[in-house]
Each structure stands twice: as structure tokens, then as C-alpha cells.
CSV table of C-alpha atoms in Angstrom, one decimal:
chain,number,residue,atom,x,y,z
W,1,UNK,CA,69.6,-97.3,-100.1
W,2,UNK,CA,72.0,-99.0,-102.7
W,3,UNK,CA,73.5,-95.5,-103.2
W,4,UNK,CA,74.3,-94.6,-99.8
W,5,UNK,CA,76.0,-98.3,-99.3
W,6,UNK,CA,78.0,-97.2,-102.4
W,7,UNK,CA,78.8,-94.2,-101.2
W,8,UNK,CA,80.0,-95.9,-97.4
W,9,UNK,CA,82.4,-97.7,-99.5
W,10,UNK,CA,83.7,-95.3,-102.0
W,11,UNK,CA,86.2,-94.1,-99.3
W,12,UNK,CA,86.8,-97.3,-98.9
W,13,UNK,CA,87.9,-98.0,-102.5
W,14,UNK,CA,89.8,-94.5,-102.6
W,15,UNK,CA,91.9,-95.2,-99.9
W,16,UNK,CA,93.2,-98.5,-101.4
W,17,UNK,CA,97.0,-99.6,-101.7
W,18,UNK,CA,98.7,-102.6,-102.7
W,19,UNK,CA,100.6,-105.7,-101.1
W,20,UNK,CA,101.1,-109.4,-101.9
W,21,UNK,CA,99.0,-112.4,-101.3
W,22,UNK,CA,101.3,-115.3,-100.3
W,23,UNK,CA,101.0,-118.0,-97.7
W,24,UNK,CA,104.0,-117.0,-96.1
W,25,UNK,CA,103.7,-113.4,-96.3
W,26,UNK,CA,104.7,-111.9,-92.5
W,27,UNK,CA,101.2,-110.4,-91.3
W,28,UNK,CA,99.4,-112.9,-93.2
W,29,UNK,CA,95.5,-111.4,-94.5
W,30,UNK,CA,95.6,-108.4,-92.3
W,31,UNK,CA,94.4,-105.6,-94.5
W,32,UNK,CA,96.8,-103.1,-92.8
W,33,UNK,CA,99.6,-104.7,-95.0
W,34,UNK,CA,98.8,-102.1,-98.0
W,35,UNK,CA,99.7,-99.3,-95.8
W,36,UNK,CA,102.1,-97.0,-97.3
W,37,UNK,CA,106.0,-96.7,-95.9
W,38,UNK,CA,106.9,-93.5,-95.1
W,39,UNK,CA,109.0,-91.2,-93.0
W,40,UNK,CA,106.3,-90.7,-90.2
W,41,UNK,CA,105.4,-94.4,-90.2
W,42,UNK,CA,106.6,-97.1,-87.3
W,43,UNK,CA,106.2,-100.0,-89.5
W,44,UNK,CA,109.2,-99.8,-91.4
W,45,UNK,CA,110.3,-102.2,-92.3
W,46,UNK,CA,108.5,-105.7,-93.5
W,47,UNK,CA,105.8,-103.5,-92.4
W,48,UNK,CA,106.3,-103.6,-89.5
W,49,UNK,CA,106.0,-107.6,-89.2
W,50,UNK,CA,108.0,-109.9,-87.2
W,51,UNK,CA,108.7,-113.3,-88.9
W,52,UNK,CA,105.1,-115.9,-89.4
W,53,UNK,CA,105.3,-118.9,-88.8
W,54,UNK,CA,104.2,-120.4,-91.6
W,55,UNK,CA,105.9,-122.8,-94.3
W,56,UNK,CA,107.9,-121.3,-96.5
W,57,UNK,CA,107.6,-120.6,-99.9
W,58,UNK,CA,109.7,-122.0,-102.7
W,59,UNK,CA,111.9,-120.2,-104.8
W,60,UNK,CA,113.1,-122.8,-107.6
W,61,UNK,CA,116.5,-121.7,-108.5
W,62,UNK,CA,116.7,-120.8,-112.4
W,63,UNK,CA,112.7,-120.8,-112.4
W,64,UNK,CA,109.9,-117.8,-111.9
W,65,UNK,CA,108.0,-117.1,-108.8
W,66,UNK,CA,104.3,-116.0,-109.2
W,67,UNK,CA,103.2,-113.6,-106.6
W,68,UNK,CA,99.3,-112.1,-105.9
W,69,UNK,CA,100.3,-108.2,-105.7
W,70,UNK,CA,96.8,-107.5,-104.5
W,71,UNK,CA,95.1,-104.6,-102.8
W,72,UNK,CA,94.0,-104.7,-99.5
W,73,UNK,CA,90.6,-105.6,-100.2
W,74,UNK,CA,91.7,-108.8,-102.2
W,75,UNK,CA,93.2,-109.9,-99.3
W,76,UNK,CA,91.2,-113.0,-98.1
W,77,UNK,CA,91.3,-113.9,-102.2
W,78,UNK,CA,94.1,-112.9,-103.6
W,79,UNK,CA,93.8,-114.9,-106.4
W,80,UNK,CA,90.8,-112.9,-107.3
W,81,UNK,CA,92.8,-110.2,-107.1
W,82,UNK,CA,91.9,-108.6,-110.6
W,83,UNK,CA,87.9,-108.6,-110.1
W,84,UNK,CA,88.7,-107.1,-106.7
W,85,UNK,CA,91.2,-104.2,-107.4
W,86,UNK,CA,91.0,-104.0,-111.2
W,87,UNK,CA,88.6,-100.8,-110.6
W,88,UNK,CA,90.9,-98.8,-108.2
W,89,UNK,CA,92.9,-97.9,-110.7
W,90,UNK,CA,94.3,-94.9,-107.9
W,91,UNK,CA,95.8,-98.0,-105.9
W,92,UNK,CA,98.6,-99.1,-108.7
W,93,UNK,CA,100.3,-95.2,-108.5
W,94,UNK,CA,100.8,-95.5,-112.1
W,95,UNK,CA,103.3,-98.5,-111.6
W,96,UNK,CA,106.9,-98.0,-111.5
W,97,UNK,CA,107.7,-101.5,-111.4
W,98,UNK,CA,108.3,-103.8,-108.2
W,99,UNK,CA,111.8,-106.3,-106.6
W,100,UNK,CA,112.2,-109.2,-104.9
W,101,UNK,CA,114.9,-109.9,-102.5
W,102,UNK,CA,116.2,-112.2,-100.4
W,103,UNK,CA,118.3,-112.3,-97.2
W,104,UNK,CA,119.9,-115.5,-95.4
W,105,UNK,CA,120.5,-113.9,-92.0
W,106,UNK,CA,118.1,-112.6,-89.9
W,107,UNK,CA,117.5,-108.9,-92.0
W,108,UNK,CA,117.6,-105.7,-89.6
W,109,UNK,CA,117.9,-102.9,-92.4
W,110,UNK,CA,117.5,-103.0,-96.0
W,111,UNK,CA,120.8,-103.6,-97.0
W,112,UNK,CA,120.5,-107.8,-95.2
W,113,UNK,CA,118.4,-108.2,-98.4
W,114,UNK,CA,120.0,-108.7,-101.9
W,115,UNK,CA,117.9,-108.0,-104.5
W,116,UNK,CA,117.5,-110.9,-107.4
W,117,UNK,CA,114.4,-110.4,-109.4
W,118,UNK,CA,113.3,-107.1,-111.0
W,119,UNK,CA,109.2,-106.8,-112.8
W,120,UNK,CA,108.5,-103.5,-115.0
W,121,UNK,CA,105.1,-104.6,-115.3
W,122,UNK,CA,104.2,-104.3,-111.3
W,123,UNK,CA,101.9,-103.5,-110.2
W,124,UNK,CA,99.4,-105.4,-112.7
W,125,UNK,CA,95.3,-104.5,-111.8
W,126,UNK,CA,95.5,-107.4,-109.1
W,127,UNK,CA,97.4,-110.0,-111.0
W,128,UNK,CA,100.4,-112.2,-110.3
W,129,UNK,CA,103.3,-111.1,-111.1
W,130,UNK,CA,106.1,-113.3,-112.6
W,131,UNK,CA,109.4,-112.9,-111.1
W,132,UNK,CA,112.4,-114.8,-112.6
W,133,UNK,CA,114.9,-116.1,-110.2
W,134,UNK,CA,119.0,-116.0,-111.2
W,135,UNK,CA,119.7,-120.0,-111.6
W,136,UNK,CA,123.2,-120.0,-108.7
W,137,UNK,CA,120.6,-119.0,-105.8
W,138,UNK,CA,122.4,-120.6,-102.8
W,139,UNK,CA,120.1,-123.1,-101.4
W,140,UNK,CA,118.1,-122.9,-98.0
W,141,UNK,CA,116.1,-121.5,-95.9
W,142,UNK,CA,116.0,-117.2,-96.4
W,143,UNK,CA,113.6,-114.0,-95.4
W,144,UNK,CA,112.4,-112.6,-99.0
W,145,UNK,CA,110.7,-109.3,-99.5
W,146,UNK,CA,108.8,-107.5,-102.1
W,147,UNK,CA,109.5,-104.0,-102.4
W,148,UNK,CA,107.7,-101.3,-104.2
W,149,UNK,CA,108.6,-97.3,-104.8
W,150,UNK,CA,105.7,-95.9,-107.1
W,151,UNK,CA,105.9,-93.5,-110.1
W,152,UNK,CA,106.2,-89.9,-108.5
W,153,UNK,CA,103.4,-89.0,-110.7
W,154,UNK,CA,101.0,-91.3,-108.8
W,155,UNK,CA,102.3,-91.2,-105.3
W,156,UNK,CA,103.4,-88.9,-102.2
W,157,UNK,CA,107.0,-89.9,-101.0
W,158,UNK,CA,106.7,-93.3,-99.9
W,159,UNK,CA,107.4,-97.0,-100.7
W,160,UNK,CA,106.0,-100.2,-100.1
W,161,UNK,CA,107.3,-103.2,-98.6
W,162,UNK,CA,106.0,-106.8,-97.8
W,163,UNK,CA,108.0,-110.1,-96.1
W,164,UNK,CA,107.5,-113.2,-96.1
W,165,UNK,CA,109.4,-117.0,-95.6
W,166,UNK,CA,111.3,-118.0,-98.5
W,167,UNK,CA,113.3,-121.1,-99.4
W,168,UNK,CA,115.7,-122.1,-102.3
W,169,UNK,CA,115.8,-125.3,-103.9
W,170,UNK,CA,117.5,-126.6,-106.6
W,171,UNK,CA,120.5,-123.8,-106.2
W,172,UNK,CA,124.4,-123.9,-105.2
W,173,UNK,CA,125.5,-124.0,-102.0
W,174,UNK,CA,127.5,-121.4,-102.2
W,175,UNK,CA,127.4,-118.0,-100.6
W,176,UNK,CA,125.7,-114.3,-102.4
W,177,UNK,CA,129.0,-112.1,-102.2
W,178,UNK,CA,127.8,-109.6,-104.5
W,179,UNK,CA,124.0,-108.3,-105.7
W,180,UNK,CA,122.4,-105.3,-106.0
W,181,UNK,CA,120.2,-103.4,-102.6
W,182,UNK,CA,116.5,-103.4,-102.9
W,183,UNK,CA,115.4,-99.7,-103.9
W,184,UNK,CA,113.6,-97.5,-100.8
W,185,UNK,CA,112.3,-94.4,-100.7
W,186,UNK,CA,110.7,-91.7,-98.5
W,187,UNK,CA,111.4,-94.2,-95.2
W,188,UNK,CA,113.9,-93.2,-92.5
W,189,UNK,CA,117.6,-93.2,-94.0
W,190,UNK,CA,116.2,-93.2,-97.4
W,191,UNK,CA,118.2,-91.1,-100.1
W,192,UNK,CA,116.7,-87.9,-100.3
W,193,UNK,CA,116.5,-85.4,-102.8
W,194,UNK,CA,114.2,-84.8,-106.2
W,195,UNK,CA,115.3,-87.9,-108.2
W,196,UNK,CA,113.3,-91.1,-107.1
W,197,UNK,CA,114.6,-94.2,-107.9
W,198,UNK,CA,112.5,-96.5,-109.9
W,199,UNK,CA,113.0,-100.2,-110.6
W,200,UNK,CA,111.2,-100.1,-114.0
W,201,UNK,CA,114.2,-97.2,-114.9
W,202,UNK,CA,117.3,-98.2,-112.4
W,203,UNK,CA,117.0,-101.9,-113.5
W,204,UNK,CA,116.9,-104.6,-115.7
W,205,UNK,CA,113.4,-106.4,-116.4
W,206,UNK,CA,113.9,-110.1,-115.1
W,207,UNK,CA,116.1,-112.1,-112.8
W,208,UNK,CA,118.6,-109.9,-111.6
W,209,UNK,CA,123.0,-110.4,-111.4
W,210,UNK,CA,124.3,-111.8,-108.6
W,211,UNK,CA,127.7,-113.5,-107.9
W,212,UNK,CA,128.0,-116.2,-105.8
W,213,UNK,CA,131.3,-118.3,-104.4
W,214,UNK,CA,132.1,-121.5,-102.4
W,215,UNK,CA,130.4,-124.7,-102.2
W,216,UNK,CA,129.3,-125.8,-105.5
W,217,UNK,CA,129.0,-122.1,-107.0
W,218,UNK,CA,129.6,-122.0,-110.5
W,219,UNK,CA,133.2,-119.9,-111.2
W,220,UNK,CA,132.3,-116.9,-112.4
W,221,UNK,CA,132.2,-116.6,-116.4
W,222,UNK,CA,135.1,-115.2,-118.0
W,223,UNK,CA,135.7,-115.0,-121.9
W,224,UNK,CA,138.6,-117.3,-122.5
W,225,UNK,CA,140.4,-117.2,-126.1
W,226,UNK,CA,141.8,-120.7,-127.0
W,227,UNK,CA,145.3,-120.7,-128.2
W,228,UNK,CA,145.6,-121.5,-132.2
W,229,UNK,CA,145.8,-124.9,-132.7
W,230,UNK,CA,147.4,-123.9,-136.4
W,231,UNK,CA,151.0,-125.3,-136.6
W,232,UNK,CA,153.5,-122.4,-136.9
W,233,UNK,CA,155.6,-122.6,-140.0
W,234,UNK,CA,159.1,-123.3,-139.9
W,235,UNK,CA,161.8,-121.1,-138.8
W,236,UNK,CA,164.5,-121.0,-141.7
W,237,UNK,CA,167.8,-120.2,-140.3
W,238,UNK,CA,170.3,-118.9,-142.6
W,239,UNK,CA,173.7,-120.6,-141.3
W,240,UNK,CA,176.8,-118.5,-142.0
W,241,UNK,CA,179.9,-120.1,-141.8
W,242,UNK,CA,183.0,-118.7,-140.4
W,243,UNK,CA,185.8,-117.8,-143.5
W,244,UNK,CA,189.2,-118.8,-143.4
W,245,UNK,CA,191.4,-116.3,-144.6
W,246,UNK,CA,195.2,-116.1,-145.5
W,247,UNK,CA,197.1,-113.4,-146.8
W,248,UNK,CA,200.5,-113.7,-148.9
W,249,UNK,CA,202.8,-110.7,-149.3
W,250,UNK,CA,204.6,-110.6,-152.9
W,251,UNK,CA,207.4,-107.8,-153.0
W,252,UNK,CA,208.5,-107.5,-156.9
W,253,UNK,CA,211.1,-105.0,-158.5
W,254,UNK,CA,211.5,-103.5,-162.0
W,255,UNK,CA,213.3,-101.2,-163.7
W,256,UNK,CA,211.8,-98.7,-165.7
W,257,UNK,CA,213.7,-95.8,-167.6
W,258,UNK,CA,216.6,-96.6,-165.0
W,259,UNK,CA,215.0,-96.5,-162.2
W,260,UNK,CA,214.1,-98.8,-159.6
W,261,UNK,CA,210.2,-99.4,-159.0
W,262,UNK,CA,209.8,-101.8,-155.9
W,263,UNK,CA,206.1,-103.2,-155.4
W,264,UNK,CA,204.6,-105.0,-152.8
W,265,UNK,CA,201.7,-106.8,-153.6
W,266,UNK,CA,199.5,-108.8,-151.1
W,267,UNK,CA,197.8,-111.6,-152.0
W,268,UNK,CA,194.4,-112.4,-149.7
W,269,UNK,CA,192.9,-115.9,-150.1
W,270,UNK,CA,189.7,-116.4,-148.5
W,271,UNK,CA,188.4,-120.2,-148.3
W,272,UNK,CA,184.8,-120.9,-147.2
W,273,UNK,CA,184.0,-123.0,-144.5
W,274,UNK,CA,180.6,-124.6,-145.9
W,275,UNK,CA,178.9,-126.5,-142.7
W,276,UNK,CA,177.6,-129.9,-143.7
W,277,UNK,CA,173.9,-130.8,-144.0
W,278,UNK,CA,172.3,-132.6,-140.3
């Protein structure tokens, strides 16, 4: 008896994905959140989910955010994630590491979200996984998402992709005018072709760059040289005065052997005009 129940739920086990465990996911505990994106799917994207009502979660600006990346099965305790999914080891695709975005507008298409933290280590048997946020998030209310394209090694052509309310505290209130778009793959309008993109290879581990300006957004950092505060020496100038010259013209004559030698000589005097000292 014990085996045919194990066997019931082998297929079970097998058929296993992955998805996060917040509060304010979009779709709250509904299993059907692990369901793979791809291009024969309808529920791309957010997984198909419209906006849940429930309270936000907080994204402390400069801080990490812990989120349960959980399979299906975990997903009435995902904070016993690990116990749970730990032994579906086909669920995880071999990683490939997983993104968190955020968008302050209503997002239609991946490219409302901006992506600002990056995890190599994702997904993690079950376990939260420690995002850390860029310290100028603009403060507010925002629509987050957790994205997810597995290692082509585990995985057909699809992605993964989870929503859920977000808010910033502790931020600017300034406005994201430049960040990076959350990777997506095998989904309508996804970029086709053999080489998958990856956010444990096409990114950085850890909060990601973004730029931010107006309201009380830090200026952008710029490496500015100080001038030398070393006093220059002194310029010597060499003064050279003006001469004063005067010529004299001599005309002398001699007789040598009879004969009349006339000579003119000149006579140059040159006086210098010495400038006085200041």
C-alpha cells in the first residue's frame, strides 16, 4: 500500500517547478504559480496574475530582500521550503541564477520593469534567497517581479516569472532613468536563437547599477581631481633695457710717401639704460 501511494506521488514530485513564497506574491499559494513560461503558454507574463491585493512588501533601500524561491509543493510553507523541495533536485534546472525587478507604473511588457538585484546562487533547494537592493531606490509604492531563465542543460526553452506588491522605503525620491531589462526567454517576443541568456553569466552577483535623477537623487559619481594646492614658484623675468646709442664720425688725413690718405673713422657709443629696482 505504502508503495503504490509513493508511486501516486512520484509524478507528482517529477513534474515539480519553482516560484516564490511571499505575502504579496500576485496568485498568492496557488500551486499553478511554478508553471513554466513559454511560447505556447497564456500566462505570460506575472504568470498570468493580475495585481493581489495584499500589503506590500518592503524593499529597504541599501538593504537585502529575503525571498522563499520554493516549489510548488512548498507552497502553503514556504518557509519549509528546503524539507519540501530539497529532494526534487529536477525542479532547480541546474540553476542559472535568478533577478529581481521593479516597475513604478502599471508594467504591460517586460521592459516597465528595471532590473536591480541579480543572485548566482538561485535557485537554492527551497531556501531564501538574499537579494541586495542598490541604496538610490526611489521611494514608493512599485510592482516587483522575480524572474528566472534556467541552465539550458536542465531545461526546455522557457523561463519563469513571479509578481508581486513591492514598496521602497528609505530611498530618494528621485526617478530610475537608466537600469538594466530583466532577462526572458523562450516567451512570445523573446530573443531567439542558440545562445540563452543567463543572469549567473550576463550579470553581476548583487544589487544591480541603476541611475537615478531628481528629487533628492544623489548626482551621479564622477572622479574629480583637485587642483594642486602647491604654490607655483616665481616667474623670474629677465628685464632688458632699451640702449641708447650715438655715433660720432672722425674724418682724419695723413700723408704718407706724398700721398694723401684720408680716413673716416666712426665712433659708436652705446650707453645702457639700467631700469631701477621696484
Amino acid at each position: 500500500m505504502k508503495s503504490f501511494a509513493a508511486a501516486l506521488l512520484l509524478p507528482t514530485l517529477v513534474s515539480a517547478h519553482m516560484r516564490i513564497g511571499l505575502p504579496s506574491t500576485w496568485g498568492g499559494n496557488d500551486w499553478s504559480l511554478e508553471t513554466p513560461l513559454n511560447s505556447g503558454t497564456s500566462n505570460w507574463f506575472c504568470a498570468g496574475r493580475g495585481r493581489s491585493n495584499a500589503a506590500p512588501t518592503e524593499l529597504k533601500a541599501g538593504g537585502t530582500l529575503s525571498v522563499p524561491v520554493i516549489c510548488g509543493e512548498a507552497s502553503d510553507q514556504p518557509d519549509n521550503g528546503v524539507s519540501i523541495c530539497s529532494g526534487d533536485t529536477a525542479a532547480f534546472h541546474k540553476g542559472g541564477g535568478c533577478g529581481i525587478a521593479i516597475s513604478y507604473k502599471d508594467p504591460k511588457v517586460i521592459g516597465d520593469f528595471h532590473l536591480i538585484s541579480v543572485n548566482h546562487n538561485c535557485p537554492d533547494r527551497g531556501a531564501r534567497v538574499n537579494f541586495e537592493l542598490p541604496s538610490n531606490l526611489p521611494n514608493g509604492d512599485a510592482v516587483c517581479s522575480w524572474t528566472w531563465v534556467p541552465n539550458p542543460e536542465g531545461s526546455a526553452d522557457e523561463m519563469y516569472m513571479n509578481c508581486f506588491n513591492c514598496k521602497v522605503t528609505g530611498g530618494t525620491s528621485g526617478t530610475i532613468t537608466k537600469a538594466a531589462t530583466p532577462l526572458y526567454w523562450g516567451v512570445p517576443g523573446a530573443p531567439g536563437g542558440y545562445n540563452r541568456p543567463q543572469y549567473n553569466k550576463n550579470f553581476p552577483n548583487g544589487r544591480q547599477h541603476i541611475e537615478v535623477s531628481g528629487g533628492s537623487a544623489p548626482r551621479p559619481t564622477t572622479t574629480y581631481k583637485a587642483p594642486s594646492t602647491t604654490k607655483a614658484p616665481a616667474h623670474t623675468t629677465t628685464y632688458k633695457a632699451p640702449n641708447k646709442t650715438t655715433s660720432t664720425v672722425k674724418v682724419v688725413t695723413t700723408h704718407v710717401g706724398g700721398k694723401k690718405i684720408i680716413r673716416i673713422i666712426r665712433i659708436i657709443r652705446v650707453v645702457r639704460i639700467v631700469k631701477p629696482k621696484a
